[in-house]
CSV table of C-alpha atoms and ligand atoms in Angstrom, one decimal:
chain,number,residue,atom,x,y,z
A,40,MET,CA,-27.3,-33.9,0.2
A,41,PRO,CA,-25.6,-30.4,0.5
A,42,PRO,CA,-23.9,-29.2,3.8
A,43,LYS,CA,-26.6,-27.2,6.1
A,44,ARG,CA,-25.4,-23.8,5.4
A,45,PHE,CA,-22.6,-22.4,3.6
A,46,LYS,CA,-20.3,-20.0,4.5
A,47,ARG,CA,-18.0,-19.0,1.3
A,48,ILE,CA,-19.4,-19.3,-1.8
A,49,LEU,CA,-19.0,-18.9,-4.9
A,50,LEU,CA,-21.7,-16.5,-7.4
A,51,LYS,CA,-21.4,-17.7,-10.8
A,52,VAL,CA,-24.0,-14.5,-12.2
A,53,GLY,CA,-24.4,-15.1,-16.0
A,54,GLY,CA,-24.5,-11.6,-18.1
A,55,GLU,CA,-28.1,-12.2,-18.6
A,56,ALA,CA,-28.9,-11.0,-15.0
A,57,MET,CA,-27.8,-7.8,-16.1
A,58,MET,CA,-30.2,-7.1,-18.8
A,59,GLY,CA,-33.1,-7.3,-17.3
A,60,ASN,CA,-36.3,-7.4,-20.4
A,61,ARG,CA,-33.6,-5.4,-23.1
A,62,ASN,CA,-31.9,-7.5,-25.3
A,63,PHE,CA,-28.3,-6.3,-25.0
A,64,GLY,CA,-26.6,-4.3,-22.5
A,65,ILE,CA,-26.9,-3.5,-18.9
A,66,ASP,CA,-30.2,-2.3,-17.0
A,67,PRO,CA,-29.5,-1.0,-13.8
A,68,VAL,CA,-33.3,-1.3,-12.5
A,69,ALA,CA,-32.2,-5.5,-13.3
A,70,ALA,CA,-28.8,-4.9,-11.8
A,71,ILE,CA,-30.2,-3.4,-8.3
A,72,GLU,CA,-32.2,-6.5,-8.5
A,73,VAL,CA,-29.3,-9.3,-8.6
A,74,ALA,CA,-27.8,-7.1,-6.0
A,75,GLU,CA,-30.8,-6.8,-3.7
A,76,LYS,CA,-30.7,-10.8,-4.0
A,77,ILE,CA,-26.8,-10.9,-3.0
A,78,LYS,CA,-28.0,-8.3,-0.1
A,79,GLN,CA,-30.3,-11.2,1.3
A,80,ILE,CA,-27.2,-13.7,2.4
A,81,TYR,CA,-24.9,-11.1,2.8
A,82,THR,CA,-26.9,-9.4,5.9
A,83,GLU,CA,-26.2,-13.9,6.7
A,84,HIS,CA,-22.9,-13.1,7.1
A,85,VAL,CA,-22.2,-15.5,4.2
A,86,GLN,CA,-18.8,-14.7,2.3
A,87,ILE,CA,-19.0,-13.8,-1.0
A,88,ALA,CA,-17.3,-13.6,-4.1
A,89,ILE,CA,-18.9,-13.6,-7.7
A,90,VAL,CA,-17.7,-13.9,-10.9
A,91,ILE,CA,-20.2,-12.2,-13.9
A,92,GLY,CA,-20.7,-13.4,-17.3
A,93,GLY,CA,-20.2,-10.6,-20.2
A,94,GLY,CA,-23.0,-12.5,-22.1
A,95,ASN,CA,-25.2,-9.2,-22.8
A,96,VAL,CA,-22.5,-7.5,-24.2
A,97,PHE,CA,-20.1,-9.7,-26.1
A,98,ARG,CA,-19.7,-13.4,-26.7
A,99,GLY,CA,-16.0,-14.7,-27.9
A,100,VAL,CA,-17.3,-17.2,-30.4
A,101,ALA,CA,-20.5,-14.9,-31.5
A,102,GLY,CA,-17.3,-12.2,-32.5
A,103,SER,CA,-15.0,-14.4,-33.8
A,104,LYS,CA,-18.0,-16.4,-36.3
A,105,GLN,CA,-18.3,-13.1,-37.5
A,106,GLY,CA,-14.2,-12.9,-38.3
A,107,ILE,CA,-13.2,-11.6,-35.4
A,108,ASP,CA,-9.6,-13.4,-34.6
A,109,ARG,CA,-10.6,-15.7,-31.9
A,110,ALA,CA,-8.2,-14.7,-29.0
A,111,THR,CA,-9.0,-11.0,-29.6
A,112,ALA,CA,-12.8,-11.4,-29.4
A,113,ASP,CA,-12.7,-13.5,-26.2
A,114,TYR,CA,-10.4,-10.4,-24.4
A,115,ILE,CA,-13.3,-8.1,-25.9
A,116,GLY,CA,-15.6,-10.6,-23.8
A,117,MET,CA,-13.5,-10.4,-21.2
A,118,MET,CA,-13.9,-6.4,-21.1
A,119,ALA,CA,-17.3,-7.0,-20.7
A,120,THR,CA,-17.5,-8.7,-18.2
A,121,VAL,CA,-15.6,-6.1,-16.6
A,122,MET,CA,-18.1,-3.4,-17.6
A,123,ASN,CA,-20.9,-6.1,-15.9
A,124,GLY,CA,-18.5,-6.0,-12.4
A,125,LEU,CA,-18.0,-2.5,-12.7
A,126,ALA,CA,-22.5,-2.1,-12.8
A,127,LEU,CA,-22.7,-4.6,-9.8
A,128,GLN,CA,-20.6,-2.9,-7.7
A,129,ASP,CA,-22.4,0.0,-8.4
A,130,ALA,CA,-25.7,-0.9,-7.5
A,131,LEU,CA,-24.6,-3.5,-4.8
A,132,GLU,CA,-23.1,0.0,-2.9
A,133,GLN,CA,-25.8,1.8,-3.6
A,134,ILE,CA,-27.9,-0.4,-1.3
A,135,GLY,CA,-25.2,-0.3,1.3
A,136,VAL,CA,-23.0,-3.6,0.4
A,137,PRO,CA,-19.5,-2.7,0.3
A,138,THR,CA,-17.5,-4.5,-2.5
A,139,ARG,CA,-14.0,-4.6,-4.6
A,140,LEU,CA,-14.4,-5.6,-8.0
A,141,GLN,CA,-10.6,-7.4,-8.8
A,142,SER,CA,-10.1,-7.6,-12.6
A,143,ALA,CA,-7.9,-10.7,-14.0
A,144,LEU,CA,-6.8,-8.2,-17.1
A,145,SER,CA,-5.1,-5.2,-15.4
A,146,MET,CA,-7.3,-2.4,-15.4
A,147,PRO,CA,-6.1,-0.3,-12.4
A,148,SER,CA,-8.1,2.6,-13.0
A,149,VAL,CA,-11.1,0.7,-12.7
A,150,ALA,CA,-10.4,-2.6,-11.0
A,151,GLU,CA,-7.3,-4.2,-8.5
A,152,ASN,CA,-5.4,-6.6,-9.8
A,153,PHE,CA,-6.9,-9.9,-8.6
A,154,ILE,CA,-4.7,-11.1,-6.1
A,155,ARG,CA,-5.8,-14.5,-4.3
A,156,ARG,CA,-5.0,-13.8,-0.7
A,157,LYS,CA,-6.6,-9.8,-1.3
A,158,ALA,CA,-9.7,-11.6,-2.3
A,159,ILE,CA,-9.8,-13.9,0.2
A,160,ARG,CA,-8.9,-11.2,2.6
A,161,HIS,CA,-11.5,-8.7,1.3
A,162,MET,CA,-14.2,-11.7,2.3
A,163,GLU,CA,-13.0,-12.5,5.6
A,164,LYS,CA,-13.6,-8.3,6.3
A,165,GLY,CA,-17.3,-8.6,5.3
A,166,ARG,CA,-16.7,-7.2,1.7
A,167,VAL,CA,-17.7,-8.8,-1.6
A,168,VAL,CA,-15.6,-9.6,-4.0
A,169,ILE,CA,-16.5,-9.7,-7.2
A,170,LEU,CA,-14.4,-11.0,-10.1
A,171,GLY,CA,-14.0,-9.1,-14.3
A,172,ALA,CA,-12.5,-10.8,-16.7
A,173,GLY,CA,-13.1,-14.6,-15.9
A,174,THR,CA,-9.6,-16.3,-15.9
A,175,GLY,CA,-8.2,-13.7,-17.8
A,176,VAL,CA,-7.1,-16.1,-21.0
A,177,PRO,CA,-9.0,-16.6,-23.8
A,178,TYR,CA,-10.4,-20.0,-25.1
A,179,VAL,CA,-12.8,-20.5,-21.9
A,180,THR,CA,-15.5,-18.7,-20.2
A,181,THR,CA,-16.5,-17.3,-16.9
A,182,ASP,CA,-18.3,-21.1,-15.8
A,183,THR,CA,-14.5,-22.1,-15.6
A,184,GLY,CA,-13.1,-18.2,-14.2
A,185,ALA,CA,-15.9,-19.7,-11.6
A,186,SER,CA,-14.7,-23.0,-11.2
A,187,LEU,CA,-11.0,-22.2,-10.7
A,188,HIS,CA,-12.0,-18.5,-8.6
A,189,ALA,CA,-14.0,-21.0,-6.1
A,190,LEU,CA,-11.2,-23.4,-6.1
A,191,GLU,CA,-8.3,-21.1,-5.5
A,192,LEU,CA,-10.6,-19.3,-2.9
A,193,HIS,CA,-11.5,-22.1,-0.7
A,194,CYS,CA,-15.3,-21.6,-1.6
A,195,ASP,CA,-17.7,-24.5,-0.1
A,196,VAL,CA,-19.4,-24.4,-3.4
A,197,LEU,CA,-20.2,-23.1,-6.5
A,198,MET,CA,-23.8,-21.9,-7.5
A,199,LYS,CA,-24.5,-21.0,-10.5
A,200,ALA,CA,-27.6,-18.2,-11.0
A,201,THR,CA,-29.4,-19.3,-14.3
A,202,LYS,CA,-33.0,-18.5,-16.0
A,203,VAL,CA,-33.6,-22.4,-15.0
A,204,ASN,CA,-34.2,-23.7,-11.8
A,205,GLY,CA,-31.6,-26.6,-11.7
A,206,ILE,CA,-30.4,-29.4,-13.8
A,207,TYR,CA,-33.3,-31.0,-16.4
A,208,ASP,CA,-32.6,-34.3,-18.5
A,209,LYS,CA,-33.5,-32.4,-21.8
A,210,ASP,CA,-34.0,-28.6,-22.4
A,211,PRO,CA,-37.4,-28.2,-20.3
A,212,GLU,CA,-38.3,-25.3,-23.0
A,213,LYS,CA,-38.7,-27.8,-25.3
A,214,HIS,CA,-39.8,-30.9,-23.4
A,215,ASN,CA,-43.3,-30.6,-21.5
A,216,ASP,CA,-41.8,-33.9,-19.5
A,217,ALA,CA,-38.4,-33.2,-18.7
A,218,ARG,CA,-37.6,-34.2,-15.5
A,219,ARG,CA,-35.1,-32.0,-13.4
A,220,PHE,CA,-32.3,-33.4,-11.3
A,221,ALA,CA,-32.7,-33.2,-6.9
A,222,THR,CA,-28.6,-35.0,-7.2
A,223,LEU,CA,-26.4,-35.5,-9.7
A,224,THR,CA,-22.7,-36.7,-10.3
A,225,PHE,CA,-20.9,-35.1,-12.1
A,226,LYS,CA,-20.2,-37.9,-14.1
A,227,ASP,CA,-23.7,-37.5,-14.9
A,228,ALA,CA,-23.6,-34.4,-15.7
A,229,ILE,CA,-20.9,-34.3,-17.7
A,230,GLN,CA,-22.9,-37.1,-19.9
A,231,ILE,CA,-25.8,-34.6,-21.1
A,232,THR,CA,-25.6,-33.5,-23.7
A,233,ASP,CA,-29.3,-32.3,-24.5
A,234,VAL,CA,-28.5,-29.6,-21.9
A,235,GLU,CA,-25.8,-26.9,-21.1
A,236,ILE,CA,-24.8,-27.1,-17.8
A,237,MET,CA,-21.7,-25.5,-17.8
A,238,ASP,CA,-18.9,-25.7,-19.8
A,239,THR,CA,-17.2,-29.2,-20.0
A,240,SER,CA,-13.7,-27.8,-18.8
A,241,ALA,CA,-15.7,-26.0,-15.7
A,242,LEU,CA,-17.6,-29.2,-15.2
A,243,ALA,CA,-14.7,-31.3,-15.4
A,244,MET,CA,-12.0,-28.3,-12.8
A,245,SER,CA,-14.7,-29.2,-10.5
A,246,MET,CA,-15.4,-33.1,-10.6
A,247,GLU,CA,-11.8,-33.4,-10.2
A,248,ASN,CA,-11.1,-31.1,-7.4
A,249,ASN,CA,-14.4,-32.0,-5.7
A,250,MET,CA,-15.7,-28.7,-5.7
A,251,PRO,CA,-19.1,-29.1,-5.5
A,252,LEU,CA,-22.0,-26.7,-7.8
A,253,MET,CA,-25.5,-26.1,-7.4
A,254,VAL,CA,-27.9,-24.7,-10.1
A,255,PHE,CA,-30.7,-23.0,-9.5
A,256,LYS,CA,-32.6,-20.3,-10.6
A,257,LEU,CA,-31.8,-16.7,-9.2
A,258,PHE,CA,-35.2,-14.9,-9.7
A,259,ASP,CA,-37.3,-17.0,-7.8
A,260,GLY,CA,-37.7,-15.7,-4.9
A,261,ASP,CA,-35.5,-16.2,-2.1
A,262,SER,CA,-34.1,-18.4,-3.5
A,263,LEU,CA,-30.4,-17.6,-3.5
A,264,LEU,CA,-31.0,-17.3,0.4
A,265,GLN,CA,-32.5,-21.0,0.4
A,266,ALA,CA,-29.8,-22.0,-1.0
A,267,VAL,CA,-27.0,-20.8,1.0
A,268,LYS,CA,-28.9,-22.6,3.9
A,269,GLY,CA,-28.7,-26.0,2.3
A,270,LYS,CA,-32.2,-26.0,1.2
A,271,ASN,CA,-32.8,-28.9,-2.1
A,272,ILE,CA,-33.1,-25.5,-4.6
A,273,GLY,CA,-32.1,-26.4,-7.9
A,274,THR,CA,-30.1,-29.2,-8.6
A,275,TYR,CA,-26.6,-30.6,-6.4
A,276,VAL,CA,-23.8,-31.5,-8.7
A,277,SER,CA,-21.1,-33.5,-6.7
A,278,ASN,CA,-18.5,-36.4,-6.9
A,279,ASN,CA,-21.0,-38.0,-3.6
A,280,VAL,CA,-24.2,-38.3,-3.9
A,281,GLU,CA,-26.1,-40.3,-6.6
A,282,THR,CA,-28.0,-38.8,-9.1
A,283,LYS,CA,-31.6,-38.6,-8.2
A,284,PHE,CA,-34.6,-36.8,-9.7
A,285,VAL,CA,-37.0,-34.5,-8.1
A,286,GLN,CA,-39.7,-36.6,-6.7
B,280,UDP,N1,-14.4,-14.4,-21.7
B,280,UDP,C1,-13.1,-15.4,-22.0
B,280,UDP,N2,-11.8,-16.0,-20.7
B,280,UDP,C2,-12.6,-16.0,-19.5
B,280,UDP,C3,-13.8,-15.8,-19.4
B,280,UDP,C4,-14.8,-15.2,-20.3
B,280,UDP,O1,-12.1,-15.1,-22.8
B,280,UDP,O2,-12.1,-16.7,-18.6
B,280,UDP,C5,-14.9,-14.0,-22.7
B,280,UDP,C6,-15.2,-15.3,-23.5
B,280,UDP,O3,-15.3,-14.7,-24.8
B,280,UDP,C7,-17.0,-15.0,-23.0
B,280,UDP,C8,-16.8,-13.4,-22.8
B,280,UDP,O4,-15.9,-13.4,-21.9
B,280,UDP,O5,-17.5,-15.4,-24.2
B,280,UDP,C9,-18.0,-13.1,-21.7
B,280,UDP,O6,-18.2,-14.3,-20.7
B,280,UDP,P1,-19.7,-15.7,-20.5
B,280,UDP,O7,-19.5,-15.7,-21.8
B,280,UDP,O8,-19.1,-16.5,-20.0
B,280,UDP,O9,-20.9,-14.7,-20.1
B,280,UDP,P2,-22.2,-15.2,-20.1
B,280,UDP,O10,-22.5,-16.4,-20.7
B,280,UDP,O11,-21.9,-16.0,-18.2
B,280,UDP,O12,-22.7,-14.3,-19.6
């Protein structure tokens, strides 16, 4: 079972959350909606680092399929995450949440460089730290960045906000009889191939270093608040649980 309450979390927000009902790009109204969810836990004094994705703007894999060199395409994708980071920073500050944006790619005009100890200090001082550019290297995605940052920032948990309210044994959009896991071992999570949970590299890193993962739906009432309070929201993945479906 998840611990009673998380004190420091790494929240992974996919780029799609920033796009609202659009097909592409950033919807400022959606950015405020994401920010409002984060404010709910900020006011509960949870220390928060956010890894923001870039899929609403550019994904390296898609770019490379269209002929761009893969590494170059990935750098474009990383820059997309910094754009989202700026939009999320703006939204959070509009509603009174202090933030710092740090980037794993050096862009000093718009973001601090990622400095681990500084990021921890910001959280201790009550600032939400937004982490752009993932890991700063190509051939991986922001899931791996989220796992890595959760570990080095000594977070209690990696919370992955998605469109679906947890991990299912098969794609719930295609199968009526799909069942949601309440708890799942990392070993089993890596073996579920029908459902895209997270990059295998991110899962493996979390497994090897005992960083629990919570997968939940962001736009589902106050699910994020419930999740940080340790309520049984979504799916909790750890080395210290048994794989069990929701009853
Ligand atoms: N990316 C990368 N290295 C990283 C993080 C991201 O190369 O450490 C690139 C990669 O091309 C990826 C893109 O940035 O497709 C956007 O991130 P991601 O696809 O993870 O965004 P999300 O799906 O979370 O919106």
